[in-house]
PDB file of C-alpha atoms in Angstrom:
ATOM      1  CA  MET Y   1    -126.894  69.445 -40.832  1.00 89.00           C
ATOM      2  CA  ASP Y   2    -127.456  65.935 -42.038  1.00 95.00           C
ATOM      3  CA  TYR Y   3    -128.720  63.306 -39.631  1.00 97.00           C
ATOM      4  CA  LYS Y   4    -125.572  61.184 -39.902  1.00 97.00           C
ATOM      5  CA  GLU Y   5    -123.612  64.096 -38.376  1.00 97.00           C
ATOM      6  CA  LEU Y   6    -126.213  64.446 -35.640  1.00 98.00           C
ATOM      7  CA  VAL Y   7    -125.901  60.729 -34.784  1.00 97.00           C
ATOM      8  CA  GLU Y   8    -122.106  61.121 -34.627  1.00 97.00           C
ATOM      9  CA  MET Y   9    -122.568  63.988 -32.161  1.00 98.00           C
ATOM     10  CA  ALA Y  10    -124.889  61.805 -30.066  1.00 97.00           C
ATOM     11  CA  LEU Y  11    -122.178  59.122 -30.028  1.00 96.00           C
ATOM     12  CA  GLU Y  12    -119.715  61.757 -28.744  1.00 97.00           C
ATOM     13  CA  ALA Y  13    -122.184  62.759 -26.024  1.00 98.00           C
ATOM     14  CA  ARG Y  14    -122.604  59.104 -25.043  1.00 97.00           C
ATOM     15  CA  GLU Y  15    -118.936  59.014 -24.067  1.00 96.00           C
ATOM     16  CA  MET Y  16    -119.697  61.510 -21.274  1.00 98.00           C
ATOM     17  CA  SER Y  17    -122.403  59.281 -19.751  1.00 97.00           C
ATOM     18  CA  TYR Y  18    -122.279  58.835 -15.993  1.00 98.00           C
ATOM     19  CA  SER Y  19    -123.881  55.404 -15.656  1.00 97.00           C
ATOM     20  CA  PRO Y  20    -122.004  53.417 -12.982  1.00 97.00           C
ATOM     21  CA  TYR Y  21    -125.108  51.512 -11.847  1.00 96.00           C
ATOM     22  CA  SER Y  22    -126.732  50.380 -15.087  1.00 94.00           C
ATOM     23  CA  ASN Y  23    -123.681  50.557 -17.366  1.00 95.00           C
ATOM     24  CA  PHE Y  24    -126.197  51.642 -20.024  1.00 95.00           C
ATOM     25  CA  LYS Y  25    -124.716  54.688 -21.743  1.00 96.00           C
ATOM     26  CA  VAL Y  26    -126.956  57.042 -23.716  1.00 97.00           C
ATOM     27  CA  GLY Y  27    -126.094  60.132 -25.717  1.00 98.00           C
ATOM     28  CA  ALA Y  28    -128.341  62.649 -27.443  1.00 98.00           C
ATOM     29  CA  ALA Y  29    -127.783  65.530 -29.835  1.00 98.00           C
ATOM     30  CA  LEU Y  30    -130.611  68.058 -30.126  1.00 98.00           C
ATOM     31  CA  LEU Y  31    -130.746  70.199 -33.258  1.00 98.00           C
ATOM     32  CA  THR Y  32    -132.409  73.594 -33.008  1.00 98.00           C
ATOM     33  CA  LYS Y  33    -134.194  75.183 -35.947  1.00 97.00           C
ATOM     34  CA  ASN Y  34    -131.380  77.750 -36.190  1.00 96.00           C
ATOM     35  CA  GLY Y  35    -128.770  74.980 -36.548  1.00 97.00           C
ATOM     36  CA  LYS Y  36    -127.277  74.920 -33.052  1.00 98.00           C
ATOM     37  CA  VAL Y  37    -126.733  71.524 -31.405  1.00 98.00           C
ATOM     38  CA  TYR Y  38    -127.035  70.733 -27.699  1.00 98.00           C
ATOM     39  CA  LYS Y  39    -125.573  67.432 -26.542  1.00 98.00           C
ATOM     40  CA  GLY Y  40    -126.649  65.463 -23.496  1.00 98.00           C
ATOM     41  CA  CYS Y  41    -125.842  62.200 -21.768  1.00 98.00           C
ATOM     42  CA  ASN Y  42    -127.589  60.143 -19.150  1.00 98.00           C
ATOM     43  CA  ILE Y  43    -126.567  60.903 -15.582  1.00 98.00           C
ATOM     44  CA  GLU Y  44    -127.330  58.337 -12.889  1.00 98.00           C
ATOM     45  CA  ASN Y  45    -127.540  58.711  -9.133  1.00 97.00           C
ATOM     46  CA  ALA Y  46    -127.197  56.183  -6.322  1.00 97.00           C
ATOM     47  CA  ALA Y  47    -130.748  57.065  -5.241  1.00 95.00           C
ATOM     48  CA  TYR Y  48    -131.941  56.199  -8.790  1.00 89.00           C
ATOM     49  CA  SER Y  49    -134.846  58.639  -9.195  1.00 90.00           C
ATOM     50  CA  PRO Y  50    -132.692  61.816  -9.275  1.00 94.00           C
ATOM     51  CA  GLY Y  51    -131.011  60.551 -12.453  1.00 96.00           C
ATOM     52  CA  ASN Y  52    -131.641  62.191 -15.812  1.00 97.00           C
ATOM     53  CA  CYS Y  53    -131.869  60.842 -19.342  1.00 98.00           C
ATOM     54  CA  ALA Y  54    -129.644  62.067 -22.180  1.00 98.00           C
ATOM     55  CA  GLU Y  55    -132.573  63.490 -24.121  1.00 98.00           C
ATOM     56  CA  ARG Y  56    -133.794  65.590 -21.204  1.00 98.00           C
ATOM     57  CA  THR Y  57    -130.259  66.719 -20.412  1.00 98.00           C
ATOM     58  CA  ALA Y  58    -129.921  68.085 -23.960  1.00 98.00           C
ATOM     59  CA  ILE Y  59    -133.364  69.729 -23.889  1.00 98.00           C
ATOM     60  CA  PHE Y  60    -132.851  71.279 -20.462  1.00 98.00           C
ATOM     61  CA  LYS Y  61    -129.464  72.641 -21.533  1.00 98.00           C
ATOM     62  CA  ALA Y  62    -131.053  74.235 -24.596  1.00 98.00           C
ATOM     63  CA  VAL Y  63    -134.032  75.683 -22.734  1.00 98.00           C
ATOM     64  CA  SER Y  64    -131.783  77.022 -19.966  1.00 98.00           C
ATOM     65  CA  GLU Y  65    -129.959  79.000 -22.675  1.00 97.00           C
ATOM     66  CA  GLY Y  66    -133.159  80.374 -24.182  1.00 98.00           C
ATOM     67  CA  GLU Y  67    -133.647  77.887 -27.040  1.00 98.00           C
ATOM     68  CA  LYS Y  68    -137.109  76.438 -27.541  1.00 97.00           C
ATOM     69  CA  ASP Y  69    -137.370  75.863 -31.302  1.00 97.00           C
ATOM     70  CA  PHE Y  70    -136.195  72.336 -32.037  1.00 98.00           C
ATOM     71  CA  ALA Y  71    -135.927  70.503 -35.356  1.00 98.00           C
ATOM     72  CA  ALA Y  72    -134.694  66.993 -34.449  1.00 98.00           C
ATOM     73  CA  ILE Y  73    -132.920  64.870 -31.878  1.00 98.00           C
ATOM     74  CA  ALA Y  74    -130.542  61.940 -32.404  1.00 98.00           C
ATOM     75  CA  ILE Y  75    -130.338  59.291 -29.683  1.00 98.00           C
ATOM     76  CA  VAL Y  76    -127.870  56.426 -29.268  1.00 97.00           C
ATOM     77  CA  GLY Y  77    -127.553  54.065 -26.366  1.00 95.00           C
ATOM     78  CA  GLY Y  78    -126.711  50.652 -25.085  1.00 92.00           C
ATOM     79  CA  PRO Y  79    -124.579  48.703 -22.644  1.00 91.00           C
ATOM     80  CA  ALA Y  80    -121.190  50.308 -22.006  1.00 86.00           C
ATOM     81  CA  ASP Y  81    -119.255  47.186 -22.958  1.00 82.00           C
ATOM     82  CA  ASN Y  82    -121.282  46.327 -26.062  1.00 69.00           C
ATOM     83  CA  GLY Y  83    -119.472  46.948 -29.329  1.00 75.00           C
ATOM     84  CA  GLU Y  84    -122.645  46.799 -31.427  1.00 81.00           C
ATOM     85  CA  LEU Y  85    -125.418  49.195 -30.475  1.00 87.00           C
ATOM     86  CA  THR Y  86    -129.023  48.680 -31.494  1.00 88.00           C
ATOM     87  CA  ILE Y  87    -131.535  51.505 -31.657  1.00 92.00           C
ATOM     88  CA  CYS Y  88    -132.501  53.008 -28.304  1.00 94.00           C
ATOM     89  CA  PRO Y  89    -135.873  54.776 -28.279  1.00 97.00           C
ATOM     90  CA  PRO Y  90    -136.588  57.534 -25.749  1.00 98.00           C
ATOM     91  CA  CYS Y  91    -138.435  56.620 -22.561  1.00 97.00           C
ATOM     92  CA  GLY Y  92    -141.975  57.846 -21.962  1.00 96.00           C
ATOM     93  CA  VAL Y  93    -140.880  60.747 -19.769  1.00 96.00           C
ATOM     94  CA  CYS Y  94    -138.496  61.977 -22.470  1.00 97.00           C
ATOM     95  CA  ARG Y  95    -141.207  61.667 -25.117  1.00 97.00           C
ATOM     96  CA  GLN Y  96    -143.458  63.812 -22.940  1.00 96.00           C
ATOM     97  CA  VAL Y  97    -140.744  66.445 -22.393  1.00 97.00           C
ATOM     98  CA  ILE Y  98    -140.001  66.582 -26.127  1.00 98.00           C
ATOM     99  CA  ASN Y  99    -143.744  67.008 -26.788  1.00 97.00           C
ATOM    100  CA  GLU Y 100    -143.743  70.152 -24.648  1.00 96.00           C
ATOM    101  CA  PHE Y 101    -141.605  72.023 -27.169  1.00 96.00           C
ATOM    102  CA  VAL Y 102    -142.281  70.650 -30.655  1.00 97.00           C
ATOM    103  CA  ASP Y 103    -144.922  69.971 -33.260  1.00 95.00           C
ATOM    104  CA  CYS Y 104    -145.249  66.202 -32.891  1.00 95.00           C
ATOM    105  CA  GLU Y 105    -146.117  65.771 -36.569  1.00 96.00           C
ATOM    106  CA  GLU Y 106    -142.968  67.602 -37.719  1.00 97.00           C
ATOM    107  CA  PHE Y 107    -140.265  66.786 -35.155  1.00 98.00           C
ATOM    108  CA  ASP Y 108    -137.819  64.023 -36.146  1.00 98.00           C
ATOM    109  CA  ILE Y 109    -136.401  61.517 -33.678  1.00 98.00           C
ATOM    110  CA  ILE Y 110    -133.344  59.804 -35.125  1.00 98.00           C
ATOM    111  CA  LEU Y 111    -132.470  56.501 -33.480  1.00 98.00           C
ATOM    112  CA  GLY Y 112    -128.889  55.626 -34.276  1.00 95.00           C
ATOM    113  CA  THR Y 113    -126.338  52.948 -33.608  1.00 92.00           C
ATOM    114  CA  ASN Y 114    -122.555  53.069 -33.505  1.00 87.00           C
ATOM    115  CA  LYS Y 115    -122.783  52.941 -37.303  1.00 88.00           C
ATOM    116  CA  PRO Y 116    -124.295  56.373 -38.060  1.00 84.00           C
ATOM    117  CA  GLU Y 117    -125.563  55.212 -41.446  1.00 88.00           C
ATOM    118  CA  ASP Y 118    -127.742  52.582 -39.694  1.00 90.00           C
ATOM    119  CA  MET Y 119    -130.388  54.909 -38.341  1.00 95.00           C
ATOM    120  CA  LYS Y 120    -134.149  54.985 -38.200  1.00 97.00           C
ATOM    121  CA  VAL Y 121    -136.108  58.242 -38.308  1.00 98.00           C
ATOM    122  CA  TYR Y 122    -139.504  58.664 -36.677  1.00 98.00           C
ATOM    123  CA  LYS Y 123    -141.841  61.577 -36.136  1.00 98.00           C
ATOM    124  CA  LEU Y 124    -142.618  62.150 -32.457  1.00 98.00           C
ATOM    125  CA  LYS Y 125    -146.282  61.437 -33.300  1.00 97.00           C
ATOM    126  CA  GLU Y 126    -145.287  57.850 -34.188  1.00 98.00           C
ATOM    127  CA  LEU Y 127    -143.627  57.301 -30.806  1.00 97.00           C
ATOM    128  CA  LEU Y 128    -146.208  59.265 -28.775  1.00 97.00           C
ATOM    129  CA  PRO Y 129    -149.490  58.814 -30.660  1.00 95.00           C
ATOM    130  CA  LEU Y 130    -151.817  60.265 -28.017  1.00 92.00           C
ATOM    131  CA  GLY Y 131    -149.447  62.671 -26.319  1.00 91.00           C
ATOM    132  CA  PHE Y 132    -150.713  65.316 -23.930  1.00 91.00           C
ATOM    133  CA  GLY Y 133    -149.259  68.729 -24.603  1.00 88.00           C
ATOM    134  CA  PRO Y 134    -149.737  72.440 -24.067  1.00 88.00           C
ATOM    135  CA  GLY Y 135    -152.593  72.516 -26.592  1.00 86.00           C
ATOM    136  CA  ASP Y 136    -154.608  70.106 -24.446  1.00 89.00           C
ATOM    137  CA  LEU Y 137    -154.846  72.474 -21.486  1.00 90.00           C
ATOM    138  CA  ALA Y 138    -157.997  74.529 -21.091  1.00 69.00           C
ATOM    139  CA  LYS Y 139    -157.329  78.189 -21.686  1.00 64.00           C
TER     140      LYS Y 139
END
């Protein structure tokens, strides 16, 4: 799957966002190494902290169905009423969750806009240079 398609799927996921408090809608599309895609959106809560980001929604959906081998994730986000989206990087918590399941030097994070051709691609290592992961735990 090319990354433009993955960004388009993230834009579709963004439409499902439940963000009545921030009006900041985010969508993510997670590509597994076997080619399956899991979409996620941000889900807010009146108590704030129980909310969940789009990236984690997609990852948790995949893991809950037995998938743990991920190739890339596309993320799009911005104000609900904004016609022009700029890139929306994942928050620190999402970067940490992604790091749990991937090789940070291989995994691609695609930051898209509402124009799928206007994307930027980063390795997780670039966005989480000193990440703590499973390999850092004493055995």
